[in-house]
Amino acid sequence: REAIETLSLIPYDLILMDCQMPVMDGFEATAAIRASEMESGDHIPIIAITANAMQGDRERCLEAGMDDYISKPVKPNDLIAVLEKWMGEDPESARGQSAIESPSDSSIVDFSGILELVDDDEEFLAELMDEFLNSIPKMITSLKAALDESDAPTARCEAHSIKGSVVTFGAESLREIAFRIEQLASQGDLTGATELLADLDRQWLRVEGEVQRRQTDTKA
């Protein structure tokens, strides 16, 4: 909502649109922007930014009126590519083409990917690993409490937070489980969401172990 209000005051060249936000999500915001452009005749490129690197997500974003799609974590080279594509001399020729492909990563943790994000800064990576190991267990505990209390909205938010946090480390299997719990909680299916908690715990132990091993190797 704030983005739409600001857009009426400032002629931005491009919008990076987070798909999941409170009050008004990215799909609703895009629809509102496109509706206003029908009167003005303008067209501002809107690039979807989402943690849902799932089959069909890009199509959903394009159908909603967005022009392109980048999945989280946003890598510098991907961002540069999409900016060059849509802010170049002939953005119309780019419409319908995808600048970014988001292949799935089957590894437990993608340390090469996160090192690229932090520009090979091992000290910064160490800080991120500490925060990661401290924050995810708290989120999982909060998720379990919400499911125990049959609080679907809170469960959905907690699952979404877990999903967004683990994607930075390329923990695709853990992200997928959190995403499935988020979907079920959104649909009010708390029984189905609760049944996935054991899978979530098992996969978190694997991810946690990989990160702890990396910490040990870094300190050695």
mmCIF file of C-alpha atoms in Angstrom:
data_model
loop_
_atom_site.group_PDB
_atom_site.id
_atom_site.type_symbol
_atom_site.label_atom_id
_atom_site.label_comp_id
_atom_site.label_asym_id
_atom_site.label_seq_id
_atom_site.Cartn_x
_atom_site.Cartn_y
_atom_site.Cartn_z
ATOM 1 C CA ARG A 1 0.000 0.000 0.000
ATOM 2 C CA GLU A 2 2.808 2.403 0.868
ATOM 3 C CA ALA A 3 4.556 1.529 -2.399
ATOM 4 C CA ILE A 4 1.447 2.423 -4.405
ATOM 5 C CA GLU A 5 1.079 5.723 -2.568
ATOM 6 C CA THR A 6 4.748 6.563 -3.127
ATOM 7 C CA LEU A 7 4.513 5.614 -6.804
ATOM 8 C CA SER A 8 1.855 8.293 -7.276
ATOM 9 C CA LEU A 9 4.395 10.887 -6.126
ATOM 10 C CA ILE A 10 7.695 9.622 -7.579
ATOM 11 C CA PRO A 11 8.175 8.355 -11.181
ATOM 12 C CA TYR A 12 10.249 5.256 -10.455
ATOM 13 C CA ASP A 13 11.946 3.449 -13.349
ATOM 14 C CA LEU A 14 11.358 -0.051 -11.981
ATOM 15 C CA ILE A 15 9.703 -1.828 -9.042
ATOM 16 C CA LEU A 16 11.086 -4.818 -7.141
ATOM 17 C CA MET A 17 7.900 -6.359 -5.731
ATOM 18 C CA ASP A 18 7.938 -8.683 -2.738
ATOM 19 C CA CYS A 19 5.069 -11.110 -3.253
ATOM 20 C CA GLN A 20 4.141 -11.743 0.365
ATOM 21 C CA MET A 21 3.548 -8.733 2.580
ATOM 22 C CA PRO A 22 0.971 -7.762 5.218
ATOM 23 C CA VAL A 23 -2.021 -5.496 4.439
ATOM 24 C CA MET A 24 -1.607 -5.806 0.655
ATOM 25 C CA ASP A 25 0.519 -8.491 -0.999
ATOM 26 C CA GLY A 26 2.567 -8.100 -4.153
ATOM 27 C CA PHE A 27 -0.095 -9.568 -6.415
ATOM 28 C CA GLU A 28 -2.753 -7.129 -5.181
ATOM 29 C CA ALA A 29 -0.313 -4.220 -5.417
ATOM 30 C CA THR A 30 0.619 -5.158 -8.981
ATOM 31 C CA ALA A 31 -3.049 -5.381 -9.971
ATOM 32 C CA ALA A 32 -3.660 -1.904 -8.534
ATOM 33 C CA ILE A 33 -0.670 -0.455 -10.392
ATOM 34 C CA ARG A 34 -1.664 -2.054 -13.681
ATOM 35 C CA ALA A 35 -5.242 -0.773 -13.276
ATOM 36 C CA SER A 36 -3.996 2.800 -12.857
ATOM 37 C CA GLU A 37 -1.746 2.411 -15.903
ATOM 38 C CA MET A 38 -4.747 1.565 -18.066
ATOM 39 C CA GLU A 39 -5.766 5.194 -17.645
ATOM 40 C CA SER A 40 -2.308 6.750 -17.946
ATOM 41 C CA GLY A 41 -0.934 4.534 -20.705
ATOM 42 C CA ASP A 42 2.314 4.040 -18.780
ATOM 43 C CA HIS A 43 3.991 0.732 -17.996
ATOM 44 C CA ILE A 44 6.572 0.442 -15.236
ATOM 45 C CA PRO A 45 8.505 -2.836 -15.114
ATOM 46 C CA ILE A 46 7.610 -4.854 -12.013
ATOM 47 C CA ILE A 47 10.016 -7.607 -10.961
ATOM 48 C CA ALA A 48 8.695 -10.234 -8.552
ATOM 49 C CA ILE A 49 10.928 -11.084 -5.594
ATOM 50 C CA THR A 50 9.823 -14.259 -3.860
ATOM 51 C CA ALA A 51 11.194 -17.138 -1.817
ATOM 52 C CA ASN A 52 8.780 -19.543 -3.528
ATOM 53 C CA ALA A 53 11.154 -21.045 -6.085
ATOM 54 C CA MET A 54 8.505 -23.545 -7.098
ATOM 55 C CA GLN A 55 7.338 -24.789 -10.485
ATOM 56 C CA GLY A 56 4.641 -22.427 -11.742
ATOM 57 C CA ASP A 57 5.535 -19.464 -9.520
ATOM 58 C CA ARG A 58 7.087 -17.498 -12.376
ATOM 59 C CA GLU A 59 3.963 -18.098 -14.489
ATOM 60 C CA ARG A 60 1.745 -16.918 -11.637
ATOM 61 C CA CYS A 61 3.791 -13.725 -11.301
ATOM 62 C CA LEU A 62 3.604 -13.006 -15.035
ATOM 63 C CA GLU A 63 -0.132 -13.696 -15.091
ATOM 64 C CA ALA A 64 -0.557 -11.194 -12.233
ATOM 65 C CA GLY A 65 0.970 -8.472 -14.417
ATOM 66 C CA MET A 66 4.580 -8.621 -13.300
ATOM 67 C CA ASP A 67 7.278 -8.574 -15.974
ATOM 68 C CA ASP A 68 9.958 -10.824 -14.534
ATOM 69 C CA TYR A 69 10.905 -12.920 -11.526
ATOM 70 C CA ILE A 70 13.874 -13.330 -9.178
ATOM 71 C CA SER A 71 13.895 -15.870 -6.374
ATOM 72 C CA LYS A 72 15.425 -15.290 -2.959
ATOM 73 C CA PRO A 73 18.192 -15.123 -1.977
ATOM 74 C CA VAL A 74 18.775 -12.443 -4.599
ATOM 75 C CA LYS A 75 22.290 -12.809 -5.972
ATOM 76 C CA PRO A 76 24.099 -9.625 -7.078
ATOM 77 C CA ASN A 77 24.695 -10.901 -10.614
ATOM 78 C CA ASP A 78 21.027 -11.864 -10.982
ATOM 79 C CA LEU A 79 19.934 -8.415 -9.840
ATOM 80 C CA ILE A 80 22.367 -6.738 -12.228
ATOM 81 C CA ALA A 81 21.085 -8.882 -15.100
ATOM 82 C CA VAL A 82 17.439 -8.067 -14.480
ATOM 83 C CA LEU A 83 18.155 -4.338 -14.067
ATOM 84 C CA GLU A 84 20.148 -4.247 -17.294
ATOM 85 C CA LYS A 85 17.402 -6.157 -19.065
ATOM 86 C CA TRP A 86 14.503 -3.942 -17.995
ATOM 87 C CA MET A 87 16.264 -0.585 -17.818
ATOM 88 C CA GLY A 88 18.119 -0.984 -21.106
ATOM 89 C CA GLU A 89 17.412 0.813 -24.355
ATOM 90 C CA ASP A 90 14.625 -1.508 -25.502
ATOM 91 C CA PRO A 91 12.750 -3.018 -22.542
ATOM 92 C CA GLU A 92 9.773 -3.889 -24.766
ATOM 93 C CA SER A 93 11.865 -6.513 -26.544
ATOM 94 C CA ALA A 94 12.506 -8.178 -23.191
ATOM 95 C CA ARG A 95 8.856 -8.632 -22.292
ATOM 96 C CA GLY A 96 7.935 -12.289 -22.006
ATOM 97 C CA GLN A 97 11.544 -13.413 -21.793
ATOM 98 C CA SER A 98 13.046 -14.599 -18.522
ATOM 99 C CA ALA A 99 16.313 -12.990 -17.429
ATOM 100 C CA ILE A 100 16.722 -15.299 -14.463
ATOM 101 C CA GLU A 101 16.393 -19.040 -14.237
ATOM 102 C CA SER A 102 16.203 -20.513 -10.742
ATOM 103 C CA PRO A 103 17.332 -24.130 -10.795
ATOM 104 C CA SER A 104 16.626 -26.104 -7.667
ATOM 105 C CA ASP A 105 19.553 -27.087 -5.478
ATOM 106 C CA SER A 106 19.341 -30.559 -3.999
ATOM 107 C CA SER A 107 22.306 -30.096 -1.622
ATOM 108 C CA ILE A 108 21.647 -29.788 2.103
ATOM 109 C CA VAL A 109 23.341 -26.383 2.367
ATOM 110 C CA ASP A 110 24.716 -24.320 -0.522
ATOM 111 C CA PHE A 111 27.806 -22.660 0.954
ATOM 112 C CA SER A 112 29.119 -21.672 -2.463
ATOM 113 C CA GLY A 113 25.925 -19.719 -3.064
ATOM 114 C CA ILE A 114 26.008 -17.882 0.239
ATOM 115 C CA LEU A 115 29.710 -17.076 -0.199
ATOM 116 C CA GLU A 116 28.793 -15.460 -3.490
ATOM 117 C CA LEU A 117 26.145 -13.419 -1.694
ATOM 118 C CA VAL A 118 28.639 -12.148 0.894
ATOM 119 C CA ASP A 119 31.432 -11.640 -1.675
ATOM 120 C CA ASP A 120 33.593 -14.393 -0.103
ATOM 121 C CA ASP A 121 33.634 -12.591 3.257
ATOM 122 C CA GLU A 122 34.222 -15.498 5.652
ATOM 123 C CA GLU A 123 33.894 -13.256 8.725
ATOM 124 C CA PHE A 124 30.465 -12.095 7.626
ATOM 125 C CA LEU A 125 29.517 -15.694 6.810
ATOM 126 C CA ALA A 126 30.485 -16.694 10.352
ATOM 127 C CA GLU A 127 28.116 -14.037 11.732
ATOM 128 C CA LEU A 128 25.322 -15.258 9.466
ATOM 129 C CA MET A 129 25.851 -18.858 10.565
ATOM 130 C CA ASP A 130 25.675 -17.866 14.244
ATOM 131 C CA GLU A 131 22.441 -15.943 13.678
ATOM 132 C CA PHE A 132 21.026 -18.776 11.572
ATOM 133 C CA LEU A 133 21.690 -21.431 14.219
ATOM 134 C CA ASN A 134 20.195 -19.226 16.932
ATOM 135 C CA SER A 135 17.094 -18.042 15.089
ATOM 136 C CA ILE A 136 15.725 -21.112 13.288
ATOM 137 C CA PRO A 137 15.139 -23.236 16.451
ATOM 138 C CA LYS A 138 13.174 -20.325 17.947
ATOM 139 C CA MET A 139 11.054 -20.068 14.803
ATOM 140 C CA ILE A 140 10.384 -23.812 14.826
ATOM 141 C CA THR A 141 9.367 -23.635 18.494
ATOM 142 C CA SER A 142 6.998 -20.757 17.727
ATOM 143 C CA LEU A 143 5.548 -22.682 14.794
ATOM 144 C CA LYS A 144 4.877 -25.732 16.953
ATOM 145 C CA ALA A 145 3.237 -23.578 19.632
ATOM 146 C CA ALA A 146 0.964 -21.961 17.046
ATOM 147 C CA LEU A 147 -0.086 -25.348 15.695
ATOM 148 C CA ASP A 148 -0.701 -26.643 19.232
ATOM 149 C CA GLU A 149 -2.966 -23.657 19.822
ATOM 150 C CA SER A 150 -4.719 -24.097 16.450
ATOM 151 C CA ASP A 151 -3.571 -20.605 15.469
ATOM 152 C CA ALA A 152 -3.449 -20.898 11.687
ATOM 153 C CA PRO A 153 -2.467 -17.263 10.866
ATOM 154 C CA THR A 154 0.499 -17.348 13.257
ATOM 155 C CA ALA A 155 1.522 -20.799 12.029
ATOM 156 C CA ARG A 156 1.474 -19.540 8.458
ATOM 157 C CA CYS A 157 3.632 -16.518 9.373
ATOM 158 C CA GLU A 158 6.144 -18.634 11.290
ATOM 159 C CA ALA A 159 6.431 -21.152 8.458
ATOM 160 C CA HIS A 160 6.926 -18.281 6.017
ATOM 161 C CA SER A 161 9.687 -16.852 8.220
ATOM 162 C CA ILE A 162 11.451 -20.213 8.360
ATOM 163 C CA LYS A 163 11.174 -20.562 4.596
ATOM 164 C CA GLY A 164 12.614 -17.107 3.979
ATOM 165 C CA SER A 165 15.478 -17.629 6.404
ATOM 166 C CA VAL A 166 16.666 -21.030 5.181
ATOM 167 C CA VAL A 167 16.608 -20.047 1.515
ATOM 168 C CA THR A 168 19.668 -17.866 2.121
ATOM 169 C CA PHE A 169 21.635 -21.019 2.897
ATOM 170 C CA GLY A 170 20.266 -22.899 -0.100
ATOM 171 C CA ALA A 171 18.612 -25.454 2.199
ATOM 172 C CA GLU A 172 16.095 -26.458 -0.457
ATOM 173 C CA SER A 173 14.631 -29.539 1.242
ATOM 174 C CA LEU A 174 13.992 -27.629 4.473
ATOM 175 C CA ARG A 175 12.550 -24.699 2.545
ATOM 176 C CA GLU A 176 10.180 -27.033 0.709
ATOM 177 C CA ILE A 177 8.815 -28.489 3.961
ATOM 178 C CA ALA A 178 8.311 -25.031 5.460
ATOM 179 C CA PHE A 179 6.554 -23.941 2.276
ATOM 180 C CA ARG A 180 4.188 -26.921 2.428
ATOM 181 C CA ILE A 181 3.359 -26.133 6.065
ATOM 182 C CA GLU A 182 2.751 -22.502 5.115
ATOM 183 C CA GLN A 183 0.358 -23.559 2.350
ATOM 184 C CA LEU A 184 -1.564 -25.943 4.599
ATOM 185 C CA ALA A 185 -1.848 -23.358 7.377
ATOM 186 C CA SER A 186 -3.110 -20.825 4.822
ATOM 187 C CA GLN A 187 -5.821 -23.324 3.878
ATOM 188 C CA GLY A 188 -6.686 -23.953 7.526
ATOM 189 C CA ASP A 189 -5.440 -27.558 7.377
ATOM 190 C CA LEU A 190 -3.597 -27.620 10.710
ATOM 191 C CA THR A 191 -3.678 -31.415 10.930
ATOM 192 C CA GLY A 192 -1.774 -31.701 7.671
ATOM 193 C CA ALA A 193 0.646 -28.992 8.775
ATOM 194 C CA THR A 194 1.285 -30.711 12.105
ATOM 195 C CA GLU A 195 2.013 -34.008 10.346
ATOM 196 C CA LEU A 196 4.945 -32.330 8.585
ATOM 197 C CA LEU A 197 6.655 -31.225 11.807
ATOM 198 C CA ALA A 198 8.596 -34.463 12.160
ATOM 199 C CA ASP A 199 9.959 -34.003 8.630
ATOM 200 C CA LEU A 200 10.814 -30.400 9.477
ATOM 201 C CA ASP A 201 12.722 -31.466 12.598
ATOM 202 C CA ARG A 202 14.653 -34.189 10.759
ATOM 203 C CA GLN A 203 15.657 -31.910 7.928
ATOM 204 C CA TRP A 204 16.626 -29.109 10.313
ATOM 205 C CA LEU A 205 18.979 -31.471 12.157
ATOM 206 C CA ARG A 206 20.698 -32.232 8.847
ATOM 207 C CA VAL A 207 21.009 -28.545 7.956
ATOM 208 C CA GLU A 208 22.136 -27.640 11.465
ATOM 209 C CA GLY A 209 24.808 -30.343 11.346
ATOM 210 C CA GLU A 210 26.166 -29.073 8.020
ATOM 211 C CA VAL A 211 26.369 -25.485 9.283
ATOM 212 C CA GLN A 212 28.028 -26.572 12.534
ATOM 213 C CA ARG A 213 30.605 -28.581 10.584
ATOM 214 C CA ARG A 214 31.358 -25.530 8.460
ATOM 215 C CA GLN A 215 31.816 -23.477 11.641
ATOM 216 C CA THR A 216 34.262 -26.042 12.991
ATOM 217 C CA ASP A 217 36.216 -26.163 9.741
ATOM 218 C CA THR A 218 36.373 -22.361 9.604
ATOM 219 C CA LYS A 219 37.722 -22.110 13.148
ATOM 220 C CA ALA A 220 40.270 -24.907 12.649
#
